Short mmCIF file of C-alpha atoms in Angstrom, two decimals:
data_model
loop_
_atom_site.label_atom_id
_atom_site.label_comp_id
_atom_site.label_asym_id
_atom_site.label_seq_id
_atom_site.Cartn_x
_atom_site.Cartn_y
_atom_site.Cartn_z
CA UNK A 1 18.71 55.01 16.06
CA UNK A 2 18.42 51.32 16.70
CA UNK A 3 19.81 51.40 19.86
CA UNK A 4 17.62 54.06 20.90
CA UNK A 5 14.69 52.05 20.48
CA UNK A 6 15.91 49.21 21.70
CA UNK A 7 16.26 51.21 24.76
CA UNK A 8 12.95 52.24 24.65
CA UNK A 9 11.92 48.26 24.54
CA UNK A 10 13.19 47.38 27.06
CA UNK A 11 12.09 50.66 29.65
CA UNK A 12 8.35 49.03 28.47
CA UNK A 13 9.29 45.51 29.28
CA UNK A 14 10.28 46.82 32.47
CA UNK A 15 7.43 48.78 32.82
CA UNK A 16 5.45 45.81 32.09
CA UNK A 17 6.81 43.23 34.55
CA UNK A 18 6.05 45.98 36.93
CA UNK A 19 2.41 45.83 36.26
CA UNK A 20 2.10 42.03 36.29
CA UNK A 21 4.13 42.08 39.34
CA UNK A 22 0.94 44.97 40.90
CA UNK A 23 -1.54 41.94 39.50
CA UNK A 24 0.41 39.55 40.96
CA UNK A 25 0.61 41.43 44.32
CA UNK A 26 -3.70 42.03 43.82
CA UNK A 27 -4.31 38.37 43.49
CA UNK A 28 -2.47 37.81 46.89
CA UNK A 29 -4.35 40.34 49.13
CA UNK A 30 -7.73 40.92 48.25
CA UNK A 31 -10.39 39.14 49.41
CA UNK A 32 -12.35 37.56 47.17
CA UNK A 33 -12.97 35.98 43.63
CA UNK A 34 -14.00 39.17 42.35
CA UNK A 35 -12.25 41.42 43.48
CA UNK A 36 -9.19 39.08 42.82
CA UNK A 37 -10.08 38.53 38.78
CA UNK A 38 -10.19 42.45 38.60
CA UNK A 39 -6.64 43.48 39.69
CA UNK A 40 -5.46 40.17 37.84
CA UNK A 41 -7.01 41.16 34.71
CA UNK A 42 -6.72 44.99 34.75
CA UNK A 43 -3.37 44.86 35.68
CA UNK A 44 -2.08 41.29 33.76
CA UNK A 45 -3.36 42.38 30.51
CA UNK A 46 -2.00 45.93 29.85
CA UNK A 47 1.35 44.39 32.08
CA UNK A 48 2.03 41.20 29.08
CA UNK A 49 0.41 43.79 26.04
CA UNK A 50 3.30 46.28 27.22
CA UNK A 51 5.74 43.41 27.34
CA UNK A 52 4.84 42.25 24.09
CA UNK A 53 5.47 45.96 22.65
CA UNK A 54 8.65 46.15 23.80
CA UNK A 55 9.26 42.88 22.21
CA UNK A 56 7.55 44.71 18.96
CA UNK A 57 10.37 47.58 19.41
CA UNK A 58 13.38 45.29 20.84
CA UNK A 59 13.22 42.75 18.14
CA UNK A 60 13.20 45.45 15.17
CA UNK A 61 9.30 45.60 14.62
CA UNK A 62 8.12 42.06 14.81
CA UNK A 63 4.56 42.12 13.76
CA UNK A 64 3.67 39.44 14.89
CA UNK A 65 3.87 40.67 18.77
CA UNK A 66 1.03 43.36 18.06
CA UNK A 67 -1.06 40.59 16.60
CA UNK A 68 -0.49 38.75 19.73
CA UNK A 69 -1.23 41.74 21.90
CA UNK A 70 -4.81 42.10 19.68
CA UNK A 71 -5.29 38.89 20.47
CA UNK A 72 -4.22 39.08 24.56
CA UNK A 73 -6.16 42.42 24.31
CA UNK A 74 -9.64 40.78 23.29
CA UNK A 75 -9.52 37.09 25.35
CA UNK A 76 -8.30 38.45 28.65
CA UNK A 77 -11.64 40.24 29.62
CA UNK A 78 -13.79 37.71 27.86
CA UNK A 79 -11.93 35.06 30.15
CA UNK A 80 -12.44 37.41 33.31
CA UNK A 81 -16.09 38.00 32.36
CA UNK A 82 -16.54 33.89 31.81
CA UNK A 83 -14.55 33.14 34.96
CA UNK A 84 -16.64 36.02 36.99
CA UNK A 85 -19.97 34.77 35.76
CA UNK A 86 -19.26 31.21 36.24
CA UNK A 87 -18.33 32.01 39.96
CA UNK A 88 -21.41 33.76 40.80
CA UNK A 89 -23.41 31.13 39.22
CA UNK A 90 -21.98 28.94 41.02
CA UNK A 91 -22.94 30.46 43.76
CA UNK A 92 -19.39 32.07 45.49
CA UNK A 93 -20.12 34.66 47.97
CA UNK A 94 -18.72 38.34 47.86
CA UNK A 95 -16.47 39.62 50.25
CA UNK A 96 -18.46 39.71 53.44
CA UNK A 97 -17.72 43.76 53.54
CA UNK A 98 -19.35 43.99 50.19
CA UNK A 99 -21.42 47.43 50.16
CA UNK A 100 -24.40 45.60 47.51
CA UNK A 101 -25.04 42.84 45.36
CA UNK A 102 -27.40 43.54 42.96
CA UNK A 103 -27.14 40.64 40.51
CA UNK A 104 -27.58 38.48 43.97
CA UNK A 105 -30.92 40.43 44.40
CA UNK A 106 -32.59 40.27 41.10
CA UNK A 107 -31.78 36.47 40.86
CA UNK A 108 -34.23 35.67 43.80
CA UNK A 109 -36.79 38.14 42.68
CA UNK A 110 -36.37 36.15 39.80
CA UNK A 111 -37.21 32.72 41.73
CA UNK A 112 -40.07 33.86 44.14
CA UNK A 113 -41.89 35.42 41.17
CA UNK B 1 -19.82 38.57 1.70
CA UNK B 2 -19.49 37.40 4.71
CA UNK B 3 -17.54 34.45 3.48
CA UNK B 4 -14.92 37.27 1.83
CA UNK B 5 -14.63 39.30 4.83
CA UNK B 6 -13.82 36.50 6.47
CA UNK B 7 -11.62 35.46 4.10
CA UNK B 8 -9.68 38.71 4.05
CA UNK B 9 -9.28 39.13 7.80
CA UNK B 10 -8.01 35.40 8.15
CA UNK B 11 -5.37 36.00 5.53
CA UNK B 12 -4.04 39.40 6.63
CA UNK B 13 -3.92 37.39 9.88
CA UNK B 14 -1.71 35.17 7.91
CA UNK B 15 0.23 37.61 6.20
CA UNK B 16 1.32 39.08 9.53
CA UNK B 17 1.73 36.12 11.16
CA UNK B 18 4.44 34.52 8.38
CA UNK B 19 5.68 37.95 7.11
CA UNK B 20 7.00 36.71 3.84
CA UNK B 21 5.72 37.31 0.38
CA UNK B 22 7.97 33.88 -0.48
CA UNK B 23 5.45 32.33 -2.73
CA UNK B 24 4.38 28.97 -1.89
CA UNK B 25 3.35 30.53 2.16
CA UNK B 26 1.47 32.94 0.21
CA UNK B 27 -0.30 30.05 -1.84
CA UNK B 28 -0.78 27.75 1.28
CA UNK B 29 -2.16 31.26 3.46
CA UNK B 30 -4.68 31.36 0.42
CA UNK B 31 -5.74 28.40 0.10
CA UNK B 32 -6.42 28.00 3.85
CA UNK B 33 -7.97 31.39 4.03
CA UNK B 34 -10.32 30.02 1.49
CA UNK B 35 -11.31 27.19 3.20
CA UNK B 36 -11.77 28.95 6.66
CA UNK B 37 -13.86 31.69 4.74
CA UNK B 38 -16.28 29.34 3.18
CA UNK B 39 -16.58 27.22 7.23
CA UNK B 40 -17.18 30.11 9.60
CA UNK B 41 -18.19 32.90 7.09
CA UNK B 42 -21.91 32.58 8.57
CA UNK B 43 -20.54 32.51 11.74
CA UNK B 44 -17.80 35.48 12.06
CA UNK B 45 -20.07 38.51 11.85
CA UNK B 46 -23.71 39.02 10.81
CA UNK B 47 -23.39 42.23 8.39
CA UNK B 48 -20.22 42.27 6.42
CA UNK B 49 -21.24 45.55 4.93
CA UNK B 50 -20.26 47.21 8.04
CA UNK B 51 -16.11 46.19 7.63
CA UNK B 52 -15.70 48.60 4.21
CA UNK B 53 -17.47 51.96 6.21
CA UNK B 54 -15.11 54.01 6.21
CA UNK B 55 -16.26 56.03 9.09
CA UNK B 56 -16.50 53.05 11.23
CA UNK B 57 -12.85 52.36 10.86
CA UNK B 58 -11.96 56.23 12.22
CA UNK B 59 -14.32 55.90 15.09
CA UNK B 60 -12.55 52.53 15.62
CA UNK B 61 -9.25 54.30 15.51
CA UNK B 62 -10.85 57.63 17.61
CA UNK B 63 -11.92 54.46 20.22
CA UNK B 64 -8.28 53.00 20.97
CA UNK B 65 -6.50 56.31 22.48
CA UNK B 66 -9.22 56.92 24.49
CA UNK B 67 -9.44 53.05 25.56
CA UNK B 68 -5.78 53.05 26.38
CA UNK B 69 -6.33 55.87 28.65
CA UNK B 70 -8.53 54.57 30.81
CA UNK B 71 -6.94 51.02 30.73
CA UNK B 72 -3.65 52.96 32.29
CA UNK B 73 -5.55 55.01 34.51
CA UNK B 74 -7.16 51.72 35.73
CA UNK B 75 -4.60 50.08 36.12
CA UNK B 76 -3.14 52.76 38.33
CA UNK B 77 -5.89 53.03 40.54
CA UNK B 78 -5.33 49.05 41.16
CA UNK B 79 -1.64 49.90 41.80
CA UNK B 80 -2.98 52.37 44.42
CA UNK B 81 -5.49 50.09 46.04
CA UNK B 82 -3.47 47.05 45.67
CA UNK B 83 -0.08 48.69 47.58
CA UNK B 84 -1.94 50.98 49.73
CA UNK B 85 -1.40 49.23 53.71
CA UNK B 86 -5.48 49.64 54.02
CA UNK B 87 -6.98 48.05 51.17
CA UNK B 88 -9.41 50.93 50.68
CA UNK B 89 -12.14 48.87 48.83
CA UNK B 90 -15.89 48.59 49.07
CA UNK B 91 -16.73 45.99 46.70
CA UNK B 92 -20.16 45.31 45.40
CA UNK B 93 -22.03 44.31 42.34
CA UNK B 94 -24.09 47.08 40.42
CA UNK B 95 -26.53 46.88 37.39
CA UNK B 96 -26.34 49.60 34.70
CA UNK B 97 -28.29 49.96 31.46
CA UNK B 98 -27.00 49.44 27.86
CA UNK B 99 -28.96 50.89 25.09
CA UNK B 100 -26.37 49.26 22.69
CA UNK B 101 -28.52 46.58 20.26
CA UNK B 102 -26.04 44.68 18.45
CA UNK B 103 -24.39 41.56 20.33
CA UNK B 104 -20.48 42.56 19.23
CA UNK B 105 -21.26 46.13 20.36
CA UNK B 106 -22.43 44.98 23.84
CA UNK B 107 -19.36 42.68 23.93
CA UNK B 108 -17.60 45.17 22.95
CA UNK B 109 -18.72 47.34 25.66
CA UNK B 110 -18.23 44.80 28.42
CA UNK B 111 -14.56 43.88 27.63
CA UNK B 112 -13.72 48.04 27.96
CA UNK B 113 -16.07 47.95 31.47
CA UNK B 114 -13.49 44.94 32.51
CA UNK B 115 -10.31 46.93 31.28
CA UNK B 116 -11.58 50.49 33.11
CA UNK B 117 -11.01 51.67 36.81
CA UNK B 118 -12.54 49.55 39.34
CA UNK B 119 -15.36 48.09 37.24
CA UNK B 120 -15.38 44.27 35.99
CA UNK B 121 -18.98 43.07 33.77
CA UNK B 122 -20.12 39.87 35.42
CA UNK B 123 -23.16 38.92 33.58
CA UNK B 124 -24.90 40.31 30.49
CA UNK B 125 -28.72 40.04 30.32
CA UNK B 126 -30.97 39.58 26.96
CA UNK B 127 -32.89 42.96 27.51
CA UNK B 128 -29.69 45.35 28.17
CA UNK B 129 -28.84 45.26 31.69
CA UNK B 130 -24.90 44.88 32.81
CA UNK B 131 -23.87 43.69 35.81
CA UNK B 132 -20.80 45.48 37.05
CA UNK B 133 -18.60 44.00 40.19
CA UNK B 134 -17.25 47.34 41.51
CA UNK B 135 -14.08 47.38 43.46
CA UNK B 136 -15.50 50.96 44.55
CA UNK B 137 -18.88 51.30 44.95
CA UNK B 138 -20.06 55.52 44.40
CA UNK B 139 -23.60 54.75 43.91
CA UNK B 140 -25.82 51.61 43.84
CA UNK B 141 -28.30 53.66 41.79
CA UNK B 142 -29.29 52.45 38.14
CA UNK B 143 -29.07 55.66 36.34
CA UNK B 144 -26.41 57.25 38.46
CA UNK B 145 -24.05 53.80 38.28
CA UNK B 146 -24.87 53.70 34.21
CA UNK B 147 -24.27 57.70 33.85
CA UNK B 148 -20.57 56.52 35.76
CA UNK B 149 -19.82 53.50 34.07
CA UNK B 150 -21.38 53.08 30.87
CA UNK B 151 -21.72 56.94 29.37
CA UNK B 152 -17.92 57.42 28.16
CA UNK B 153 -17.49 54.54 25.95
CA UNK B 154 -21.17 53.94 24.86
CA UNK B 155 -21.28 56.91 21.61
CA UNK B 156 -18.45 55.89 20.34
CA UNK B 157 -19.15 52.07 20.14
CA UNK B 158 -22.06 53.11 19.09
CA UNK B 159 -20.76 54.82 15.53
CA UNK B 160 -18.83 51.49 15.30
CA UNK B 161 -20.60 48.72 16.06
CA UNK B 162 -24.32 49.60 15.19
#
């Protein structure tokens, strides 16, 4: 039984390096800040929260891991959102193929009204 | 109340964290569960009453399978994007409309934006509106980007948060 899931661990870990391996891969060739943040997040989140499950199952049930993956699970957007928000306030430009930029647009109705 | 709610969350935090009922750790988690509780207690949540509903806890529980499915899915559309030789993106930023009140709902709901396909929250405004960086844009359109978006998580954050 124990070896089973310790099996099953480590397929997750696996799967899980695989995913922060796709973020990795994301940050390299897209464009721009944005764009960048979103396969880094998406991907770098689920990719360590599966990692730490497998730790969960490998170790025989650490709790600890899931409060760590709570804990992963709630900064990791908050950071992207901060990091995302600080860019475009600091004035970083989309990708120049960028289809609209709404945020962009209601900022200077903003400062002409 | 809000200083016990507090003080209950930081020690089951505790509890996991050590994973011992050896005596003294449980003493020294109380004790510093106690002081924590009476710091922050104004500041970790504004109405305490809401951790003891019973029915928020199921829709809580309803929330995460659905969550994790769309987190997946997301993250294999990014796969797809990220490997395909292409790049088949059309980024943009696009504003949708919240009717969520309550500031931990709205966080709430921009965190599971960030962690669903293509969509990333950028900036939250006081009166409701989201801005979402799409790594796809279907449809600059208020109502139609907010119907996409926003409509799948919204009731059920809802019953939890508000």
């Amino acid at each position: 039984m124990s070896e089973t899931v310790v099996f099953v661990g480590k397929v997750i870990v696996l799967i899980g390096v695989l995913f922060d391996l796709l973020g990795c891969i994301g940050l390299v060739r897209l464009p721009d800040v944005y764009n960048r943040l979103q396969a880094s997040t998406k991907c770098v989140t689920l990719g360590t929260c599966l990692i730490l499950f497998g730790v969960f199952l490998m170790s025989g049930f650490l709790w600890k891991s899931l409060l760590a993956i709570v804990f992963v699970a709630l900064s990791g957007p908050t950071a992207a959102h901060a990091i995302s928000h600080a860019a475009h306030k600091a004035g970083v430009k989309l990708w120049e193929k960028s289809v609209v930029d709404k945020y962009q647009e209601d900022k200077k109705k903003v400062k002409e009204s | 109340m809000k200083k016990l709610v507090l003080f209950l969350v930081s020690f089951t935090a505790w509890l996991v964290l050590t994973w011992t009922i050896y005596y003294p750790a449980l003493l020294i988690g109380i004790l510093i569960s106690i002081i924590i509780g009476f710091w922050f207690g104004d500041l970790f949540t504004q109405r305490p009453r809401h951790f003891f509903q019973i029915k928020r806890l199921l829709y809580l529980l309803y929330y995460i399978p659905i969550f994790l499915y769309y987190c997946t899915l997301a993250n294999l559309d990014v796969a797809y994007r990220v490997l395909h030789p292409y790049l088949p993106i059309e980024p943009g930023i696009v504003k949708v409309k919240t009717t969520l009140k309550s500031e931990v709902a709205r966080v709430a709901l921009a965190n599971s934006i960030t962690l669903t396909p293509g969509t990333m929250s950028v900036a939250l405004t006081d009166d409701g509106y989201i801005y979402v960086h799409c790594i796809k844009v279907y449809s600059a359109d208020l109502k139609e980007a907010t119907q996409r978006i926003v409509s799948r998580f919204e009731p059920i954050l809802r019953e939890v948060f508000e």
